[in-house]
Coordinates of C-alpha atoms and ligand atoms in Angstrom, one line a residue:
L16 CA -14.5 -1.6 -7.4
E17 CA -17.7 -1.2 -5.5
N18 CA -17.8 -4.5 -3.7
G19 CA -18.1 -3.0 -0.3
L20 CA -14.4 -3.7 0.5
A21 CA -11.4 -1.5 0.9
R22 CA -13.4 1.6 1.9
T23 CA -10.2 2.9 3.3
P24 CA -6.7 1.8 1.9
P25 CA -5.9 -1.8 3.2
M26 CA -3.3 -2.1 5.8
G27 CA -1.2 -5.1 6.7
W28 CA 1.9 -7.1 5.8
L29 CA 3.1 -8.5 2.5
A30 CA 6.0 -11.0 2.1
W31 CA 7.5 -9.9 -1.2
E32 CA 10.2 -7.3 -0.9
R33 CA 11.7 -8.6 2.3
F34 CA 11.5 -12.4 1.7
K35 CA 11.2 -12.5 -2.1
C36 CA 11.3 -16.0 -3.6
N37 CA 13.4 -17.7 -0.9
T38 CA 12.2 -21.3 -1.1
N39 CA 15.2 -22.8 0.6
C40 CA 13.7 -24.0 3.8
Y41 CA 16.5 -26.5 4.2
S42 CA 19.2 -24.0 4.9
D43 CA 17.1 -21.0 5.8
P44 CA 14.0 -22.4 7.7
D45 CA 13.1 -19.2 9.4
N46 CA 13.1 -16.9 6.4
C47 CA 11.8 -19.1 3.5
I48 CA 8.4 -18.7 2.0
S49 CA 6.4 -21.2 4.1
E50 CA 3.4 -21.4 6.3
K51 CA 5.7 -21.0 9.3
L52 CA 6.8 -17.5 8.1
F53 CA 3.2 -16.3 7.7
M54 CA 2.1 -17.8 11.1
K55 CA 5.1 -16.1 12.8
M56 CA 4.4 -12.7 11.2
A57 CA 0.7 -13.1 12.1
D58 CA 1.7 -13.7 15.7
K59 CA 3.9 -10.6 15.6
L60 CA 1.1 -8.4 14.1
V61 CA -1.0 -9.3 17.1
E62 CA 1.6 -9.3 19.9
E63 CA 3.3 -6.1 18.8
G64 CA 0.2 -4.0 18.4
Y65 CA 0.2 -3.8 14.6
R66 CA -3.2 -5.5 14.2
D67 CA -4.8 -3.2 16.7
A68 CA -3.4 -0.2 14.9
G69 CA -5.1 -1.4 11.7
Y70 CA -2.6 -3.7 10.0
V71 CA -4.9 -6.7 9.6
H72 CA -4.0 -8.2 6.2
I73 CA -1.2 -10.7 5.9
N74 CA -0.5 -11.4 2.2
I75 CA 1.3 -14.3 0.5
D76 CA 3.1 -13.2 -2.7
D77 CA 4.8 -15.3 -5.4
C78 CA 6.4 -18.7 -4.8
W79 CA 3.8 -20.4 -2.7
M80 CA 2.8 -23.0 -5.3
A81 CA 4.3 -26.3 -6.3
Q82 CA 5.9 -26.3 -9.8
F83 CA 2.8 -28.0 -11.4
R84 CA -1.0 -28.1 -11.1
D85 CA -2.5 -31.5 -10.1
S86 CA -4.1 -33.8 -12.6
K87 CA -7.4 -31.9 -12.4
G88 CA -5.7 -28.6 -13.1
N89 CA -6.0 -27.4 -9.5
M90 CA -3.3 -25.1 -8.0
V91 CA -1.2 -26.9 -5.5
P92 CA 0.5 -25.2 -2.6
D93 CA 4.1 -26.4 -2.2
P94 CA 3.6 -29.7 -0.3
K95 CA 6.7 -29.1 1.9
R96 CA 6.5 -25.4 2.6
F97 CA 2.7 -25.2 2.9
S98 CA 2.0 -28.7 4.0
R99 CA -1.3 -27.9 5.7
G100 CA -2.6 -26.0 2.8
I101 CA -3.9 -22.4 2.3
K102 CA -7.3 -23.0 4.1
F103 CA -5.3 -23.8 7.2
L104 CA -3.5 -20.5 7.0
A105 CA -6.7 -18.6 6.4
D106 CA -8.3 -20.2 9.4
Y107 CA -5.1 -19.3 11.5
M108 CA -5.5 -15.7 10.4
H109 CA -9.2 -15.5 11.0
K110 CA -8.9 -16.9 14.5
R111 CA -6.6 -14.0 15.2
R112 CA -8.8 -11.4 13.6
L113 CA -6.5 -11.1 10.6
K114 CA -7.1 -11.6 6.9
L115 CA -5.2 -13.7 4.4
G116 CA -4.2 -12.5 1.0
I117 CA -2.7 -14.6 -1.9
Y118 CA -1.1 -14.1 -5.2
Q119 CA -1.6 -15.3 -8.8
D120 CA -0.7 -14.1 -12.2
F121 CA -2.7 -13.3 -15.3
G122 CA -0.3 -15.2 -17.6
T123 CA 1.1 -18.6 -18.3
F124 CA 3.5 -18.3 -15.4
T125 CA 3.9 -16.1 -12.4
C126 CA 6.9 -13.7 -12.4
M127 CA 9.0 -16.4 -10.7
G128 CA 7.9 -19.2 -13.0
Y129 CA 5.1 -20.9 -11.0
P130 CA 1.8 -21.9 -12.8
G131 CA -0.1 -18.9 -13.9
I132 CA -3.9 -18.5 -14.2
I133 CA -4.4 -18.8 -18.0
G134 CA -6.8 -21.6 -18.7
H135 CA -7.9 -21.8 -15.1
M136 CA -9.4 -18.5 -14.2
R137 CA -12.8 -19.7 -12.9
Q138 CA -11.2 -22.7 -11.2
D139 CA -8.6 -20.6 -9.4
A140 CA -11.3 -18.0 -8.3
K141 CA -13.3 -20.9 -6.8
A142 CA -10.2 -22.3 -5.1
F143 CA -9.4 -18.9 -3.4
A144 CA -13.0 -18.7 -2.2
K145 CA -13.0 -22.2 -0.9
W146 CA -9.8 -21.6 0.9
K147 CA -11.4 -18.5 2.5
V148 CA -8.9 -16.1 1.2
D149 CA -9.6 -12.4 1.7
M150 CA -7.5 -10.6 -0.9
V151 CA -6.2 -11.7 -4.3
K152 CA -3.3 -10.0 -6.0
L153 CA -3.2 -10.7 -9.7
D154 CA 0.2 -10.0 -11.3
G155 CA 0.8 -9.7 -15.0
C156 CA 4.1 -11.4 -16.0
H157 CA 4.1 -13.7 -19.0
S158 CA 0.8 -12.3 -20.3
K159 CA -0.2 -10.8 -23.6
V160 CA -0.5 -7.1 -22.9
T161 CA -3.5 -6.7 -25.3
D162 CA -5.4 -9.3 -23.3
L163 CA -5.1 -7.4 -20.0
D164 CA -8.2 -5.2 -20.3
D165 CA -10.5 -8.2 -20.9
G166 CA -8.6 -10.6 -18.7
Y167 CA -8.6 -8.6 -15.5
V168 CA -12.3 -7.8 -15.9
T169 CA -13.1 -11.5 -16.5
M170 CA -11.2 -12.6 -13.4
G171 CA -13.0 -9.9 -11.4
K172 CA -16.3 -11.4 -12.5
Y173 CA -15.2 -14.9 -11.5
L174 CA -14.1 -13.7 -8.1
N175 CA -17.4 -12.0 -7.7
E176 CA -19.4 -15.1 -8.7
T177 CA -17.9 -17.0 -5.8
N178 CA -19.8 -14.8 -3.4
R179 CA -16.8 -14.6 -1.1
S180 CA -15.7 -11.0 -0.3
M181 CA -12.2 -10.8 -1.6
I182 CA -10.3 -7.6 -2.2
Y183 CA -9.0 -7.6 -5.8
S184 CA -5.6 -6.1 -6.4
C185 CA -4.5 -5.7 -10.0
S186 CA -1.1 -5.2 -11.5
W187 CA -2.9 -4.4 -14.8
P188 CA -1.9 -0.8 -15.5
Y189 CA 1.7 -1.5 -14.7
Y190 CA 2.1 -4.0 -17.5
Q191 CA 0.3 -1.6 -19.9
L192 CA 2.6 1.3 -18.9
I193 CA 5.8 -0.6 -19.4
N194 CA 4.5 -1.6 -22.8
Q195 CA 3.7 2.0 -23.7
L196 CA 0.0 1.5 -23.6
E197 CA -2.2 4.1 -21.8
P198 CA -4.1 2.5 -19.0
N199 CA -7.9 3.0 -18.9
Y200 CA -8.0 4.0 -15.2
K201 CA -11.8 4.4 -15.3
L202 CA -12.2 0.8 -16.3
I203 CA -9.5 -0.3 -13.9
S204 CA -11.0 1.5 -10.9
T205 CA -14.4 0.0 -11.7
H206 CA -13.0 -3.5 -11.6
C207 CA -10.2 -3.5 -9.1
N208 CA -9.9 -2.4 -5.4
L209 CA -6.2 -1.7 -5.9
W210 CA -3.9 -1.3 -8.8
R211 CA -0.2 -1.1 -9.2
N212 CA 1.1 1.4 -11.8
Y213 CA 4.8 1.8 -11.1
H214 CA 7.9 -0.4 -10.7
D215 CA 8.4 -2.7 -7.8
I216 CA 9.7 -0.8 -4.7
Q217 CA 13.1 -1.6 -3.3
D218 CA 14.6 -1.0 0.1
S219 CA 16.3 2.3 -0.8
W220 CA 15.5 6.0 -0.7
E221 CA 16.3 6.3 -4.4
S222 CA 13.5 3.8 -5.2
I223 CA 11.0 5.4 -2.8
S224 CA 12.0 8.8 -4.2
R225 CA 11.2 7.7 -7.8
V226 CA 7.8 6.3 -6.6
I227 CA 7.0 9.7 -4.9
D228 CA 7.9 11.6 -8.1
F229 CA 5.8 9.3 -10.3
F230 CA 2.8 9.8 -8.1
G231 CA 3.4 13.6 -7.9
D232 CA 4.1 14.0 -11.6
N233 CA 1.1 11.9 -12.7
Q234 CA -1.4 13.1 -10.0
E235 CA -3.8 14.7 -12.5
V236 CA -4.4 11.3 -14.1
I237 CA -4.1 9.1 -11.0
S238 CA -6.0 11.0 -8.3
L239 CA -9.1 11.3 -10.4
H240 CA -9.7 7.6 -9.8
V241 CA -8.7 7.3 -6.2
G242 CA -11.4 6.9 -3.5
P243 CA -13.3 4.5 -1.2
G244 CA -13.1 1.0 -2.8
H245 CA -10.5 1.9 -5.4
W246 CA -6.9 2.9 -4.6
S247 CA -3.7 3.4 -6.5
D248 CA -1.0 1.3 -4.9
P249 CA 2.6 2.7 -4.8
D250 CA 3.7 -0.6 -3.4
M251 CA 5.0 -1.7 0.0
L252 CA 6.3 0.2 3.0
M253 CA 10.0 -0.4 3.4
I254 CA 10.1 1.0 6.9
G255 CA 12.0 -1.3 9.3
N256 CA 14.4 -2.8 6.7
F257 CA 18.0 -2.0 6.1
H258 CA 18.5 1.1 4.1
L259 CA 16.2 4.0 5.2
T260 CA 17.2 6.6 7.8
P261 CA 14.4 7.5 10.3
G262 CA 13.8 10.7 8.3
Q263 CA 13.3 8.7 5.1
A264 CA 11.1 6.3 6.8
R265 CA 8.9 9.2 8.1
A266 CA 8.9 10.5 4.6
Q267 CA 7.5 7.2 3.2
M268 CA 4.9 7.0 5.9
A269 CA 3.9 10.6 5.4
V270 CA 3.6 10.4 1.6
W271 CA 1.8 7.1 1.6
S272 CA -0.7 8.6 4.2
I273 CA -1.4 11.7 2.2
L274 CA -1.8 10.1 -1.2
P275 CA -3.5 8.0 0.4
A276 CA -2.2 4.5 -0.3
P277 CA -2.4 1.0 1.1
L278 CA -0.1 0.5 4.0
L279 CA 1.4 -2.9 3.4
M280 CA 4.7 -3.4 5.2
S281 CA 7.3 -5.8 3.9
N282 CA 9.7 -6.2 6.7
D283 CA 10.7 -8.6 9.4
L284 CA 8.4 -8.0 12.3
R285 CA 10.6 -10.3 14.5
D286 CA 13.4 -7.8 14.3
M287 CA 12.2 -4.2 14.3
K288 CA 14.1 -1.2 15.7
P289 CA 11.9 0.8 18.0
V290 CA 12.2 4.0 16.0
F291 CA 10.8 2.3 12.9
K292 CA 8.1 0.5 14.8
E293 CA 7.0 3.8 16.2
I294 CA 6.7 5.3 12.7
L295 CA 4.6 2.4 11.5
L296 CA 2.4 2.6 14.5
N297 CA 2.0 6.4 14.4
A298 CA -1.7 6.8 15.0
K299 CA -1.9 10.3 13.6
A300 CA -0.3 9.3 10.3
I301 CA -2.6 6.2 10.1
A302 CA -5.7 8.3 10.8
I303 CA -4.8 10.6 7.8
D304 CA -4.3 7.5 5.6
Q305 CA -7.5 6.0 6.8
D306 CA -9.6 9.2 6.7
P307 CA -13.1 8.0 5.8
L308 CA -13.6 10.6 3.0
G309 CA -10.9 8.9 1.0
L310 CA -10.1 12.1 -1.0
P311 CA -6.8 12.2 -2.9
G312 CA -3.8 14.3 -1.7
K313 CA -2.1 16.6 -4.1
R314 CA 1.5 17.8 -4.5
I315 CA 1.0 21.6 -4.7
Y316 CA 4.6 22.7 -4.7
K317 CA 8.0 21.3 -5.8
K318 CA 11.2 23.3 -6.0
N319 CA 14.7 23.2 -4.8
H320 CA 14.3 19.8 -3.1
L321 CA 11.3 21.0 -1.2
E322 CA 7.8 19.8 -1.8
I323 CA 4.4 20.5 -0.2
W324 CA 1.5 18.1 -0.3
T325 CA -2.0 18.8 1.0
R326 CA -5.1 16.7 1.4
H327 CA -8.7 17.4 2.4
I328 CA -9.8 15.2 5.4
S329 CA -12.7 15.1 7.7
P330 CA -14.5 16.8 9.4
S331 CA -15.7 19.3 6.9
N332 CA -18.3 22.1 7.3
E333 CA -20.1 24.1 4.6
G334 CA -17.5 23.2 1.9
E335 CA -14.5 23.8 4.1
F336 CA -12.4 20.8 4.9
S337 CA -9.9 19.9 7.6
C338 CA -6.5 19.5 6.0
A339 CA -3.4 17.3 6.1
V340 CA -0.3 19.2 5.1
L341 CA 3.1 17.7 4.4
F342 CA 6.4 19.4 3.8
L343 CA 9.1 17.0 2.4
N344 CA 12.6 18.3 2.5
R345 CA 14.9 16.1 0.3
D346 CA 17.8 18.5 0.7
K347 CA 21.0 18.3 2.8
Y348 CA 20.0 21.5 4.7
T349 CA 17.3 22.5 7.0
K350 CA 14.5 24.5 5.2
V351 CA 12.5 27.3 6.7
V352 CA 9.1 27.9 5.2
K353 CA 6.7 30.7 6.0
I354 CA 3.4 30.4 4.2
L355 CA -0.1 31.9 4.4
L356 CA -2.7 29.3 5.2
N357 CA -4.7 30.3 2.2
E358 CA -1.7 29.5 0.0
L359 CA -2.1 25.9 1.3
G360 CA -5.8 26.0 0.3
M361 CA -6.9 26.4 3.9
N362 CA -9.6 29.1 3.8
N363 CA -11.7 28.3 6.8
K364 CA -12.9 31.7 8.3
N365 CA -12.7 30.4 11.9
G366 CA -9.2 28.9 11.6
Y367 CA -7.8 25.5 12.5
H368 CA -6.4 23.5 15.3
C369 CA -3.3 21.7 14.0
V370 CA -1.2 18.9 15.5
S371 CA 2.1 17.8 14.3
V372 CA 2.0 14.2 13.2
F373 CA 5.6 13.2 14.1
S374 CA 5.9 15.3 17.3
D375 CA 3.5 16.7 20.0
Q376 CA 3.6 20.3 18.8
K377 CA 0.2 22.0 18.5
Y378 CA -0.6 25.1 16.4
N379 CA -3.7 27.3 16.5
F380 CA -4.7 29.5 13.6
H381 CA -7.5 32.0 13.7
D382 CA -8.1 32.6 10.0
Q383 CA -6.9 32.0 6.5
N384 CA -4.4 34.9 6.6
D385 CA -2.4 33.4 9.5
I386 CA 1.1 32.4 8.7
L387 CA 2.4 28.9 9.2
S388 CA 6.1 29.0 9.9
V389 CA 8.0 25.7 10.0
S390 CA 11.5 24.4 9.7
I391 CA 12.0 21.0 8.2
E392 CA 15.2 19.1 8.9
P393 CA 17.4 17.7 6.1
M394 CA 15.9 14.6 4.5
D395 CA 12.9 14.6 6.7
V396 CA 9.3 15.7 6.8
F397 CA 7.0 18.0 8.8
M398 CA 3.4 17.0 8.7
L399 CA 0.3 18.5 10.2
N400 CA -3.3 17.4 10.8
C401 CA -5.3 20.6 10.8
Q402 CA -8.9 20.3 12.0
I403 CA -11.3 23.1 11.0
I404 CA -12.8 25.1 13.8
I405 CA -16.6 25.2 13.5
K406 CA -18.3 28.0 15.4
Ligands
A2G25 O1 6.2 -10.0 -9.3 C1 6.0 -8.7 -9.8 O2 7.3 -8.1 -10.0 C2 5.2 -7.8 -8.9 N1 5.0 -6.5 -9.5 C3 5.8 -7.8 -7.5 O3 5.0 -7.0 -6.7 C4 5.9 -9.2 -7.0 O4 4.6 -9.7 -6.8 C5 6.7 -10.1 -7.9 C6 6.7 -11.6 -7.5 O5 7.3 -12.4 -8.5 C7 3.8 -6.0 -9.8 O6 2.8 -6.6 -9.5 C8 3.7 -4.7 -10.6

């Protein structure tokens, strides 16, 4: 969507995977979906350096509403859990140079059974604008799948009519795919800044692995439509939760950065192990993700639990690009790879200066016939940012 927003993939924090639909503030006051949780996470984004690394969005997901609309049909934030309303939270974020995102559903109900948008599209778009929201995720539970193409376009029009800049995140293709309909990605990327096209991510390597395979296996279709303003969203970063090893966490960070994908963490920022915090704050990975050219990465090799991904990044010169290169070893053993630069699509005559993303190693290459020789630890990644040498 060309609305001037999301020129690079949005970065921030999203409540869903870690905090789900926990509405029990009576027995779990610190972890329930409430204004307190979002304020606390916002404070952490600022205090712990996440905001300054680029993580500026803080997004509410399902379960923020009361069970019913008011007598005029307006959405009502849960009066106990969001007693000061959504505008208050948006102001809280803006004072801290953060942005607030919110959730609705193109259906009669949200996935968790709260009031959906059907019958209230223009009214809800206006409410989001009035509340000064910065991003709207529109889910697709309890909807008629044949209505999605029209419905998501119409909601986009209503958001646009408000004149407030709001990133529009659509679950549109996901609900088509699970109903065996082929998404029209051209249409979707024209009307949405982000779209979900695969199952909800879980805090496990198996789940992340399936997402990576889906994006690799379908890259010919998906990557055509990825670029500044319109991104495919493989779902949240699980880094900092319970079930990933540091190697698996690096793998998620690396694949999301090379795709490139939104970096929306869903974790508990009050309780982060330093190793995971360091991965999330890795400036070299973030720079690849946020490369201004916004070109899609590609999986160029997959065999025996080893895969290689590459992506053109800036700067470029006379048709030659700098490159991000990722080796992902999903095996139980260390892999040693020797490969000619031109087999990675790196053909710059004057060579490259490369830095390793997850260590301080540096590599210099003089031309495209140089050999890159690396060893990748079991269930880990090796990633390089290779800048072209311009003479
Ligand atoms: O509803 C759906 O499952 C969403 N999935 C998930 O992200 C979360 O928002 C959940 C809340 O009930 C998609 O949007 C594909």
